[in-house]
CSV table of C-alpha atoms in Angstrom, one decimal:
chain,number,residue,atom,x,y,z
A,35,MET,CA,18.0,11.9,-1.1
A,36,LYS,CA,15.1,9.8,0.0
A,37,ALA,CA,13.5,10.5,3.4
A,38,ALA,CA,14.8,8.7,6.3
A,39,TYR,CA,11.5,7.3,7.4
A,40,GLU,CA,7.7,7.0,6.7
A,41,PHE,CA,5.5,8.0,9.9
A,42,THR,CA,1.9,7.5,10.5
A,43,PRO,CA,0.5,9.0,13.7
A,44,GLY,CA,-2.3,7.3,15.4
A,45,LYS,CA,-4.6,7.7,18.5
A,46,LEU,CA,-3.7,4.7,20.6
A,47,PRO,CA,-0.9,5.2,23.3
A,48,LEU,CA,1.3,3.0,21.2
A,49,LEU,CA,4.1,3.5,18.7
A,50,VAL,CA,5.0,0.3,16.4
A,51,SER,CA,8.8,1.1,15.4
A,52,ILE,CA,9.9,-0.9,12.2
A,53,PRO,CA,13.6,0.1,11.7
A,54,HIS,CA,15.1,-2.6,9.4
A,55,ALA,CA,12.3,-3.1,6.7
A,56,GLY,CA,14.0,-0.3,4.5
A,57,THR,CA,15.8,-1.1,1.1
A,58,ALA,CA,17.0,2.1,0.1
A,59,LEU,CA,20.7,2.7,-0.4
A,60,THR,CA,23.0,5.5,-0.6
A,61,PRO,CA,25.0,5.7,-3.8
A,62,GLU,CA,28.3,4.8,-2.2
A,63,VAL,CA,27.0,1.7,-0.5
A,64,GLU,CA,25.1,0.3,-3.7
A,65,ALA,CA,28.3,0.9,-5.6
A,66,GLY,CA,30.4,-1.1,-2.8
A,67,LEU,CA,28.0,-4.2,-2.2
A,68,ASN,CA,29.5,-7.4,-2.7
A,69,ASP,CA,27.4,-10.2,-4.6
A,70,ALA,CA,26.3,-11.8,-1.3
A,71,ALA,CA,25.2,-8.4,0.0
A,72,ARG,CA,23.4,-7.1,-2.9
A,73,PRO,CA,20.1,-8.9,-2.3
A,74,LEU,CA,20.0,-7.2,1.1
A,75,PRO,CA,19.5,-10.8,2.9
A,76,ASP,CA,19.6,-9.3,6.4
A,77,THR,CA,16.6,-7.0,5.6
A,78,ASP,CA,13.5,-7.5,7.9
A,79,TRP,CA,11.5,-8.3,4.9
A,80,HIS,CA,7.6,-7.4,4.8
A,81,ILE,CA,7.2,-6.5,8.3
A,82,PRO,CA,5.2,-3.3,7.6
A,83,ARG,CA,2.7,-5.7,5.6
A,84,LEU,CA,2.8,-8.2,8.6
A,85,TYR,CA,1.9,-5.6,10.9
A,86,GLU,CA,-0.3,-3.4,8.6
A,87,PHE,CA,-3.3,-4.2,11.1
A,88,VAL,CA,-2.0,-1.7,13.7
A,89,GLN,CA,-2.8,1.2,11.6
A,90,ALA,CA,-6.3,0.2,11.6
A,91,LEU,CA,-6.2,-0.4,15.4
A,92,GLY,CA,-5.0,3.1,15.7
A,93,ALA,CA,-1.3,2.8,16.6
A,94,SER,CA,1.2,5.2,15.4
A,95,VAL,CA,3.7,3.5,13.0
A,96,LEU,CA,7.3,4.5,12.2
A,97,VAL,CA,9.2,2.7,9.3
A,98,GLY,CA,13.0,3.1,8.5
A,99,ASN,CA,13.5,3.7,4.5
A,100,TYR,CA,17.0,2.9,4.3
A,101,SER,CA,18.7,-0.7,4.4
A,102,ARG,CA,20.9,-1.5,7.4
A,103,MET,CA,23.4,-1.9,5.3
A,104,VAL,CA,23.6,1.9,5.1
A,105,ILE,CA,23.3,2.3,8.6
A,106,ASP,CA,21.5,0.1,11.6
A,107,LEU,CA,18.9,2.1,13.4
A,108,ASN,CA,19.1,-0.3,16.1
A,109,ARG,CA,22.3,0.1,17.2
A,110,PRO,CA,23.7,3.1,19.3
A,111,ALA,CA,25.3,6.1,17.9
A,112,ASP,CA,28.6,5.4,19.4
A,113,ASP,CA,28.6,1.8,17.9
A,114,LYS,CA,29.0,0.1,21.2
A,115,PRO,CA,28.4,-3.7,20.9
A,116,LEU,CA,24.9,-4.8,22.4
A,117,TYR,CA,25.7,-8.4,22.8
A,118,ALA,CA,28.7,-10.3,24.1
A,119,THR,CA,28.4,-12.9,21.2
A,120,ALA,CA,28.6,-12.3,17.6
A,121,THR,CA,26.7,-9.3,16.3
A,122,THR,CA,26.8,-6.6,13.7
A,123,GLY,CA,27.4,-3.0,14.3
A,124,LEU,CA,26.0,0.7,13.3
A,125,TYR,CA,27.7,0.3,9.9
A,126,PRO,CA,27.8,-3.6,9.1
A,127,ASP,CA,31.0,-4.5,7.5
A,128,THR,CA,29.8,-8.2,7.5
A,129,LEU,CA,26.4,-9.9,6.9
A,130,PHE,CA,24.8,-12.0,9.6
A,131,ASP,CA,26.8,-15.0,8.4
A,132,GLY,CA,30.0,-13.3,8.6
A,133,THR,CA,30.4,-12.7,4.7
A,134,PRO,CA,31.9,-9.3,4.1
A,135,THR,CA,29.4,-6.5,3.0
A,136,PHE,CA,31.5,-4.8,0.7
A,137,LEU,CA,34.0,-5.4,-2.0
A,138,PRO,CA,37.6,-4.6,-1.4
A,139,GLY,CA,38.3,-0.9,-1.0
A,140,LYS,CA,34.6,-0.3,-1.5
A,141,THR,CA,33.8,0.5,2.2
A,142,PRO,CA,32.1,3.7,2.8
A,143,SER,CA,34.3,6.6,4.1
A,144,ALA,CA,34.0,8.0,7.5
A,145,GLN,CA,32.5,11.1,6.1
A,146,GLN,CA,30.0,9.2,4.1
A,147,ARG,CA,29.1,7.3,7.3
A,148,LYS,CA,29.0,10.5,9.6
A,149,SER,CA,26.3,11.6,6.8
A,150,ALA,CA,24.4,8.6,7.1
A,151,LEU,CA,24.2,9.2,11.0
A,152,ASP,CA,23.2,12.9,10.6
A,153,ASN,CA,20.6,12.3,7.9
A,154,ILE,CA,19.2,8.8,8.5
A,155,TRP,CA,19.9,7.6,11.9
A,156,GLN,CA,19.3,11.0,13.7
A,157,PRO,CA,16.1,11.8,11.9
A,158,TYR,CA,14.5,8.5,12.8
A,159,HIS,CA,15.5,8.6,16.5
A,160,GLN,CA,14.1,12.1,16.8
A,161,GLN,CA,10.9,11.1,15.2
A,162,LEU,CA,10.6,8.2,17.7
A,163,GLN,CA,11.5,10.2,20.8
A,164,THR,CA,9.1,13.1,19.8
A,165,GLU,CA,6.2,10.6,19.2
A,166,LEU,CA,6.7,8.9,22.5
A,167,GLU,CA,6.6,12.4,24.2
A,168,ARG,CA,3.5,13.1,22.5
A,169,LEU,CA,1.7,9.8,23.6
A,170,LYS,CA,3.0,10.2,26.9
A,171,ALA,CA,1.6,13.8,27.3
A,172,GLU,CA,-1.8,12.6,25.7
A,173,HIS,CA,-2.3,9.5,27.5
A,174,GLY,CA,0.0,9.7,30.6
A,175,TYR,CA,2.1,6.7,29.4
A,176,ALA,CA,3.4,5.5,26.2
A,177,LEU,CA,3.9,2.0,24.7
A,178,LEU,CA,6.8,1.3,22.1
A,179,PHE,CA,6.6,-2.1,20.1
A,180,ASP,CA,9.8,-2.5,18.1
A,181,ALA,CA,9.0,-5.2,15.2
A,182,HIS,CA,11.8,-7.4,13.9
A,183,SER,CA,12.5,-10.3,11.9
A,184,ILE,CA,15.4,-12.9,11.1
A,185,ALA,CA,16.1,-15.8,9.1
A,186,SER,CA,15.5,-18.8,11.4
A,187,ARG,CA,18.8,-20.4,11.0
A,188,ILE,CA,21.9,-18.4,11.4
A,189,PRO,CA,25.0,-20.5,12.8
A,190,ARG,CA,27.2,-17.5,13.5
A,191,LEU,CA,24.4,-15.8,15.6
A,192,PHE,CA,22.5,-18.8,17.5
A,193,GLU,CA,22.7,-22.7,17.5
A,194,GLY,CA,20.0,-24.6,15.8
A,195,LYS,CA,16.9,-23.1,14.6
A,196,LEU,CA,15.5,-20.0,16.4
A,197,PRO,CA,12.3,-20.0,18.1
A,198,ASP,CA,9.3,-18.5,16.2
A,199,LEU,CA,8.7,-15.6,18.7
A,200,ASN,CA,11.6,-14.1,20.4
A,201,LEU,CA,10.4,-11.3,23.0
A,202,GLY,CA,12.8,-8.8,24.5
A,203,THR,CA,12.6,-6.5,27.3
A,204,ASN,CA,15.9,-6.0,28.2
A,205,GLY,CA,15.6,-8.6,31.1
A,206,GLY,CA,12.6,-6.9,32.5
A,207,ARG,CA,14.1,-3.5,32.6
A,208,SER,CA,12.4,-1.8,29.5
A,209,CYS,CA,8.8,-2.6,30.6
A,210,ASP,CA,6.6,-2.9,33.7
A,211,ALA,CA,6.8,-6.6,34.7
A,212,LEU,CA,2.9,-6.9,34.6
A,213,ILE,CA,3.1,-6.1,30.9
A,214,GLU,CA,5.6,-8.7,30.3
A,215,GLU,CA,3.6,-11.2,32.3
A,216,HIS,CA,0.7,-10.8,30.1
A,217,LEU,CA,2.7,-11.0,26.9
A,218,VAL,CA,4.5,-14.1,28.2
A,219,ALA,CA,1.1,-15.6,29.1
A,220,CYS,CA,-0.1,-14.6,25.6
A,221,MET,CA,2.7,-16.7,23.9
A,222,ALA,CA,2.4,-19.7,26.4
A,223,ASN,CA,-1.3,-20.1,25.6
A,224,GLN,CA,-1.2,-21.0,22.0
A,225,LYS,CA,0.4,-24.0,20.6
A,226,PRO,CA,1.3,-23.5,17.0
A,227,PHE,CA,4.5,-21.2,17.4
A,228,SER,CA,7.4,-21.9,19.7
A,229,TRP,CA,8.5,-18.8,21.8
A,230,VAL,CA,11.0,-17.5,24.3
A,231,ALA,CA,11.4,-14.3,26.3
A,232,ASN,CA,14.8,-12.6,26.7
A,233,GLY,CA,16.7,-15.4,25.1
A,234,ARG,CA,19.2,-14.6,22.4
A,235,PHE,CA,17.5,-11.5,21.6
A,236,LYS,CA,16.8,-9.1,24.5
A,237,GLY,CA,16.1,-6.0,22.8
A,238,GLY,CA,18.5,-3.8,20.7
A,239,TYR,CA,19.3,-0.2,21.3
A,240,ILE,CA,15.8,1.2,20.6
A,241,THR,CA,13.9,-1.0,23.4
A,242,ARG,CA,17.0,-0.4,25.8
A,243,ALA,CA,17.3,3.4,25.1
A,244,TYR,CA,13.6,4.2,25.3
A,245,GLY,CA,11.9,1.6,27.4
A,246,ASN,CA,11.8,3.6,31.0
A,247,PRO,CA,8.8,2.1,33.0
A,248,ALA,CA,9.5,4.4,35.9
A,249,GLN,CA,8.9,7.2,33.5
A,250,GLY,CA,5.9,5.6,32.0
A,251,VAL,CA,7.3,4.1,28.8
A,252,HIS,CA,7.2,0.6,28.1
A,253,ALA,CA,9.2,-1.0,25.2
A,254,VAL,CA,9.3,-4.3,24.0
A,255,GLN,CA,11.3,-6.0,21.0
A,256,LEU,CA,9.4,-9.1,18.9
A,257,GLU,CA,11.9,-11.0,16.8
A,258,LEU,CA,10.2,-13.1,14.4
A,259,ALA,CA,11.5,-16.1,12.8
A,260,GLN,CA,11.2,-15.4,9.0
A,261,CYS,CA,10.0,-19.1,8.0
A,262,ASN,CA,6.7,-18.3,9.6
A,263,TYR,CA,5.7,-15.7,6.8
A,264,MET,CA,7.9,-15.8,4.1
A,265,ASP,CA,10.4,-17.6,2.1
A,266,GLU,CA,14.0,-17.4,3.6
A,267,GLN,CA,15.8,-17.5,0.4
A,268,ALA,CA,16.1,-14.8,-2.4
A,269,PRO,CA,13.9,-13.4,-3.6
A,270,PHE,CA,12.5,-13.5,0.1
A,271,GLY,CA,8.7,-14.1,-1.3
A,272,TRP,CA,5.8,-13.5,1.1
A,273,ARG,CA,3.9,-16.6,2.2
A,274,TYR,CA,0.1,-15.9,2.5
A,275,ASP,CA,-0.6,-19.1,4.0
A,276,ARG,CA,1.8,-18.8,6.8
A,277,ALA,CA,1.4,-15.2,7.5
A,278,ALA,CA,-2.5,-15.8,7.6
A,279,GLN,CA,-1.8,-17.9,10.7
A,280,LEU,CA,0.8,-15.5,12.4
A,281,GLN,CA,-1.1,-12.3,12.1
A,282,PRO,CA,-4.0,-13.2,14.5
A,283,LEU,CA,-1.3,-14.0,17.2
A,284,LEU,CA,0.5,-10.7,16.6
A,285,GLU,CA,-2.7,-8.9,16.7
A,286,GLU,CA,-3.4,-10.6,20.2
A,287,LEU,CA,0.0,-9.5,21.5
A,288,ILE,CA,-0.6,-6.1,20.5
A,289,HIS,CA,-4.1,-6.1,22.3
A,290,THR,CA,-2.5,-7.8,25.4
A,291,MET,CA,0.2,-5.1,25.6
A,292,LEU,CA,-2.5,-2.3,25.4
A,293,THR,CA,-4.6,-4.1,28.2
A,294,GLY,CA,-1.7,-4.7,30.4
A,295,ALA,CA,-0.6,-1.1,30.2
A,296,ARG,CA,-4.2,0.1,31.1
A,297,GLN,CA,-3.9,-1.7,34.0
A,298,ILE,CA,-0.9,-0.2,35.6
A,299,ALA,CA,-1.8,3.3,34.3
């Protein structure tokens, strides 16, 4: 079985988590996917490549290897819904557009799903927690940047076109207010990309579970509209021209988060 994640430790007080870029499948999921789900359309395509600069900066990086079609690393283990509006669960039975994920009678069994929880979800979260504890012990605080992307138009999930940058801080509860203020100012001070803070995407389970500013752990989620760096139709190609415009802003956001944290440390 493929490892649950790839992890690279860094020297900064920052962990970049990328839970939805994986494409590995368990045999039962691969055998059961219908034609609409087989291209893995709900993947956060190319996110490790988009954020490859963070390793050069010295951040720790944690990347999930398995597709969210197997298990969603950004959902709670008890599968309680994170949003009152349409969403997908720990074991997605539908795609974002509402199409069934699996062929009739081919949904993985409860035992197979429990295996995914034990062997994929749990190891990822254990590594995430262990690294945040290490960073806090070494630096006095820890920063968590949860990196995501999604198709810019999904009528079932949101009306119209999604803003280019969607910052989530669980309504201000997952990080210090000064860090959020700095990040909002950074987005507001540029013109090419639209943005929103705590709009449709306020942060998933990872942001909500690990962000605890009172304990010195500050977490944010950034959901990117995929049209800004890739083709949104299969085969979901990387767009050099668009990514080259977006990456400097992402790097500025990372620096801004680090600077804000130093001011409150």
